[in-house]
Coordinates of C-alpha atoms in Angstrom, one line a residue:
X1 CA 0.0 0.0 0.0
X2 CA 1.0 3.7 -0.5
X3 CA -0.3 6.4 1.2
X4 CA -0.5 9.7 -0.4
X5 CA -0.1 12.9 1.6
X6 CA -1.2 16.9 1.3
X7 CA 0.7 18.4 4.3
X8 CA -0.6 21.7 5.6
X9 CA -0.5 24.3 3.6
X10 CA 1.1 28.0 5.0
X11 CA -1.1 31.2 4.5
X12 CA 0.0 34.4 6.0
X13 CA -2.4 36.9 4.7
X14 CA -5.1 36.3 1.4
X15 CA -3.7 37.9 -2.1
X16 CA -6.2 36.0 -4.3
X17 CA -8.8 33.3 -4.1
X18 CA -6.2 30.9 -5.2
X19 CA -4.3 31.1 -1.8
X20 CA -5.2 27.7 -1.0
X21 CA -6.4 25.1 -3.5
X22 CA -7.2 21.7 -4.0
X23 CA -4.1 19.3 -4.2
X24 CA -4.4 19.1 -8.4
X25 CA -1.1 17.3 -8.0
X26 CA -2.0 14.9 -6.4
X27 CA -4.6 13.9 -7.4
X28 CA -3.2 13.4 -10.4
X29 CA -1.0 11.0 -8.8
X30 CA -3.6 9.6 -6.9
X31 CA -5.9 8.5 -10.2
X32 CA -2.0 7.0 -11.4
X33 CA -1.9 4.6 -8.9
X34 CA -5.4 4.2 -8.4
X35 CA -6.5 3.1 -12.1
X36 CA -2.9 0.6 -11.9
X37 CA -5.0 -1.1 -8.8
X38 CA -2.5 -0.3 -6.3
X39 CA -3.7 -0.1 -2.8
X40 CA -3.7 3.4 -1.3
X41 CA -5.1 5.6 1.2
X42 CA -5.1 9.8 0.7
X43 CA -4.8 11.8 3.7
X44 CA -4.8 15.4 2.5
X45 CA -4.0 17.7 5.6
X46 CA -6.0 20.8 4.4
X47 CA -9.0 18.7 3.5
X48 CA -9.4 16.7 6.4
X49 CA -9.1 20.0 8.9
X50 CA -10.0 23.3 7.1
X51 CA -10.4 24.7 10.3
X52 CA -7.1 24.0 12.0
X53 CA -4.9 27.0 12.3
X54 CA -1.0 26.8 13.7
X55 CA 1.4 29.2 14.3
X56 CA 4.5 28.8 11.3
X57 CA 7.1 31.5 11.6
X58 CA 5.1 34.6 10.7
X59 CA 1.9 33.2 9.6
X60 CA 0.0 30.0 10.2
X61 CA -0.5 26.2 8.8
X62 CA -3.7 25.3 8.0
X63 CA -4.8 21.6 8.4
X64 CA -4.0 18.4 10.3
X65 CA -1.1 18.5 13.1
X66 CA 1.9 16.6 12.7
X67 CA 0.7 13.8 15.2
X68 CA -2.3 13.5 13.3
X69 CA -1.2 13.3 9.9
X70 CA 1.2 10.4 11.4
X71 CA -1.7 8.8 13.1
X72 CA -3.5 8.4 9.8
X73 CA -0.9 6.9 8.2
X74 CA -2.1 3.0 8.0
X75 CA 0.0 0.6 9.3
X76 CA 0.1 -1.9 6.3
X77 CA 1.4 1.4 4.0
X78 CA 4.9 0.4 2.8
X79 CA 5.7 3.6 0.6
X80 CA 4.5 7.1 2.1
X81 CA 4.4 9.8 -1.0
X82 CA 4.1 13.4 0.1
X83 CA 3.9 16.2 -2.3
X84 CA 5.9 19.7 -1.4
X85 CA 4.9 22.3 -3.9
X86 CA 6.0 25.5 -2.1
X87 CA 9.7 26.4 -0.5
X88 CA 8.2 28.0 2.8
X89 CA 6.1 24.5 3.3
X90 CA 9.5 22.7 3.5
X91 CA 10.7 23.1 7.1
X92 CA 7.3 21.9 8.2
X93 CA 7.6 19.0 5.6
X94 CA 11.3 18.1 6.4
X95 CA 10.0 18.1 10.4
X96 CA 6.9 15.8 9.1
X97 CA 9.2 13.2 7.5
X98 CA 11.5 13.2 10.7
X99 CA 8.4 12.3 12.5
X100 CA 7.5 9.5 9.8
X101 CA 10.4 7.9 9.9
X102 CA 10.8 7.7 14.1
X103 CA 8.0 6.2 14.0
X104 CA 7.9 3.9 11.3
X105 CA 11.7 3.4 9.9
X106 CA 10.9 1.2 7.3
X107 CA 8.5 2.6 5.8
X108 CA 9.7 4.3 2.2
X109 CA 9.7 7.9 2.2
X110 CA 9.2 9.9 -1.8
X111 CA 8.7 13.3 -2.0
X112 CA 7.7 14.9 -5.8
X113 CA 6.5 18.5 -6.6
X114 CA 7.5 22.0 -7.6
X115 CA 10.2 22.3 -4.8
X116 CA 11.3 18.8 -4.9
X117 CA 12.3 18.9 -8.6
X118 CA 13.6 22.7 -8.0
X119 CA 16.0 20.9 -5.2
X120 CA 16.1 17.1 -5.1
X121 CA 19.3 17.0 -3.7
X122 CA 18.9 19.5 -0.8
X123 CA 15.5 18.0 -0.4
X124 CA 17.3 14.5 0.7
X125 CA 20.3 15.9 2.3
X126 CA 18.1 17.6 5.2
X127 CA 15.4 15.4 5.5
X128 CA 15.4 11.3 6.2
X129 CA 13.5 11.0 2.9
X130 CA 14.6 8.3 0.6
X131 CA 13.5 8.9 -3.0
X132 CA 12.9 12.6 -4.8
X133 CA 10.6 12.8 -8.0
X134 CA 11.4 15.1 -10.4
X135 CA 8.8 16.4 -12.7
X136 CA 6.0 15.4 -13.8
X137 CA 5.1 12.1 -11.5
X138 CA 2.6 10.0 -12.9
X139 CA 5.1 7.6 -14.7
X140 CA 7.7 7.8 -12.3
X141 CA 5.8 6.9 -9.5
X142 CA 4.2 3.7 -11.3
X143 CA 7.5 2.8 -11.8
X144 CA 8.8 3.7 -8.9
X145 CA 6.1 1.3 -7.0
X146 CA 6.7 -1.6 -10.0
X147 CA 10.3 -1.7 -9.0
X148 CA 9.6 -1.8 -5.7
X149 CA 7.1 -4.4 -5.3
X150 CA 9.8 -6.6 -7.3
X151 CA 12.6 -9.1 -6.1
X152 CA 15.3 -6.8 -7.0
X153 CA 14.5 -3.7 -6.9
X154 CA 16.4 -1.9 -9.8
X155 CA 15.6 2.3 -9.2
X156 CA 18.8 3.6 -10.9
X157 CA 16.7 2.5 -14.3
X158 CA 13.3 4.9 -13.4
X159 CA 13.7 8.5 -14.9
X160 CA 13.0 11.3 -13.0
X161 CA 14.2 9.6 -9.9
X162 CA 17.0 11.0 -7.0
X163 CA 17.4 8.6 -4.5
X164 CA 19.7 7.2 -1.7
X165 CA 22.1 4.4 -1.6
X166 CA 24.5 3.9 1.7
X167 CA 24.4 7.7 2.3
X168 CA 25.1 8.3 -1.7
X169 CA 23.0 10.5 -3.8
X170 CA 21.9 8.5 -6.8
X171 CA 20.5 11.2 -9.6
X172 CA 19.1 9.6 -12.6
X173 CA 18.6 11.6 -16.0
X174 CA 15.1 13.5 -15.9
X175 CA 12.5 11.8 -17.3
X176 CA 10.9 12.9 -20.7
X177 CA 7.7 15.4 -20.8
X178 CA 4.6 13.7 -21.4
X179 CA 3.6 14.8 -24.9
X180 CA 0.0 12.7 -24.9
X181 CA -1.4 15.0 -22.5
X182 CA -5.3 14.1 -23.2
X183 CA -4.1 10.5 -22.4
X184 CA -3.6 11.6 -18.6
X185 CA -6.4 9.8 -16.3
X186 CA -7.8 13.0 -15.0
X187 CA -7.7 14.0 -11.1
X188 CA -9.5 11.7 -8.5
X189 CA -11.4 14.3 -7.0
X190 CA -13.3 11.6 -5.5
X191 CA -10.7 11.0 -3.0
X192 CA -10.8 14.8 -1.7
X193 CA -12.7 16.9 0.4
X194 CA -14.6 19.3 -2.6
X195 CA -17.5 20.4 -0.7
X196 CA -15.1 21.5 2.2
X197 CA -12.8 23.6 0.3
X198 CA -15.7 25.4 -1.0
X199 CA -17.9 26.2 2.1
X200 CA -14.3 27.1 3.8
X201 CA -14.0 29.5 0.9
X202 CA -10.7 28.3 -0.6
X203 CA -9.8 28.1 -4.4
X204 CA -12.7 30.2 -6.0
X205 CA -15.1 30.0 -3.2
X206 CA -14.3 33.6 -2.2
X207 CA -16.5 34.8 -4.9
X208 CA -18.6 32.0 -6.2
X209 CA -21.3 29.9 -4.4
X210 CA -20.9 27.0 -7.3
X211 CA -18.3 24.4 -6.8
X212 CA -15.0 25.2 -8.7
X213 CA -11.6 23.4 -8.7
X214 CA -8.3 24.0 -10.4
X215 CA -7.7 22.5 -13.6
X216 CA -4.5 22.0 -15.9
X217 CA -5.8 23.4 -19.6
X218 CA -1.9 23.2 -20.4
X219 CA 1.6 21.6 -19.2
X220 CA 4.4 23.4 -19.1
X221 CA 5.7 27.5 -20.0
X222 CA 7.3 28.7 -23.1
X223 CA 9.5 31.5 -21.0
X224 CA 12.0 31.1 -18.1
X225 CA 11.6 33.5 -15.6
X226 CA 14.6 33.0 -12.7
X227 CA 12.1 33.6 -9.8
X228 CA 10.2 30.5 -11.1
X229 CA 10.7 27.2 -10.9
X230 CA 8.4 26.0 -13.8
X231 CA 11.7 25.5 -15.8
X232 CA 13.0 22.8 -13.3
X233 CA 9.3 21.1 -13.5
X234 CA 8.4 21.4 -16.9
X235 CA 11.0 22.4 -18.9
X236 CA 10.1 25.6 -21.7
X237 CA 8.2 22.7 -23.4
X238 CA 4.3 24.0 -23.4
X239 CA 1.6 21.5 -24.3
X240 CA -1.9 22.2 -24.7
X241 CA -4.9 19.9 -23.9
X242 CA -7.8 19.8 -26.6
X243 CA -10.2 22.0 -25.9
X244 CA -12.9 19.0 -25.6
X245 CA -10.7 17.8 -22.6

């Protein structure tokens, strides 16, 4: 089993509607593994306590503690995923994988995301995490859990993945951008508190009394601005859905 985690997300003050959204990420990820029939259990930390508030340097976590999110991690889960889009959510992430692996040390630790793929190396170095993802995860974590539930476990073959061996960094070459976009099983909102991010007023709610949710019309950016890290993630490569999709 793998179990799939949101950790808190950090909001000091509102700047848009968008300060907090649903995990489009993973859940992503989640209908990869779920449509493979892998076992898995979600545990988004937003979605599960909307109205959780805790102190983080100058502003404030919103969802599940860090005992709880470890409490809801199921026993039988062998692999523990946890997605980091944002740089300021990493000390609370890299204090939430400390707390993972006291716990349960053999449990397999991979983190993916915007910040991961921005800094796999840094991500492993100060953190008991075992594998990175870089890029676009859907692949790579299929892969990642093939290899895995094998004999012989052969990781330094999966692109995209940064990893650990006897205290080495292992850094495999990135894995290809997904050109077949409208192939992509889409999101599985099912697994996610909807209703709750919209009655809490997060992602469009502000302004809207109908549902809304984030959604990906396009991968990737043509430009490479050097505040942003959509050249790590992406690459310059753009790719449009079809506007049926």
């Amino acid at each position: 089993m793998i179990c799939l985690i949101r950790p808190p997300a950090v909001e000091t003050f509102r700047i848009a509607t968008t300060s907090i959204t649903l995990p489009l990420g993973l859940a992503y990820i989640t209908a990869a593994v779920k449509n493979q029939g892998y076992a898995f259990n979600v545990i988004d930390a937003v979605g599960e306590s909307l109205d959780t508030r805790t102190a983080y340097y100058k502003g404030y976590l919103v969802g599940l503690s860090l005992d709880k999110i470890v409490e809801r991690i199921p026993e039988e889960a062998q692999v523990v995923a946890i997605t980091v889009i944002f740089t300021h959510e990493w000390p609370f992430v890299a204090k939430l994988v400390e707390r993972i692996k006291d716990r349960y040390p053999e449990k397999q630790i991979i983190l993916g995301g915007e910040h991961v793929t921005s800094m796999p190396e840094f991500c492993l170095l100060t953190s008991p995490a075992d594998f990175a993802v870089r890029g676009e995860g859907e692949d790579t974590i299929l892969e990642f859990l093939h290899a895995f539930n094998s004999d012989k476990p052969d990781y330094a073959s999966i692109d995209g993945l940064t990893f650990k061996i006897d205290g080495k960094l292992i850094t495999n070459k990135r894995r290809a951008r997904t050109k077949h976009v409208d192939d992509i099983h889409p999101p599985a909102w099912e697994e996610f508190n909807l209703c709750g991010y919209q009655e809490k007023r997060f992602v469009g709610g502000m302004y809207s009394s109908k549902l809304t949710m984030p959604i990906l019309a396009t991968r990737g950016c043509p430009y490479q601005c050097t505040f942003c890290s959509s050249p790590s993630m992406w690459t310059p490569l753009w790719i449009p859905r079809s506007p049926e999709k």
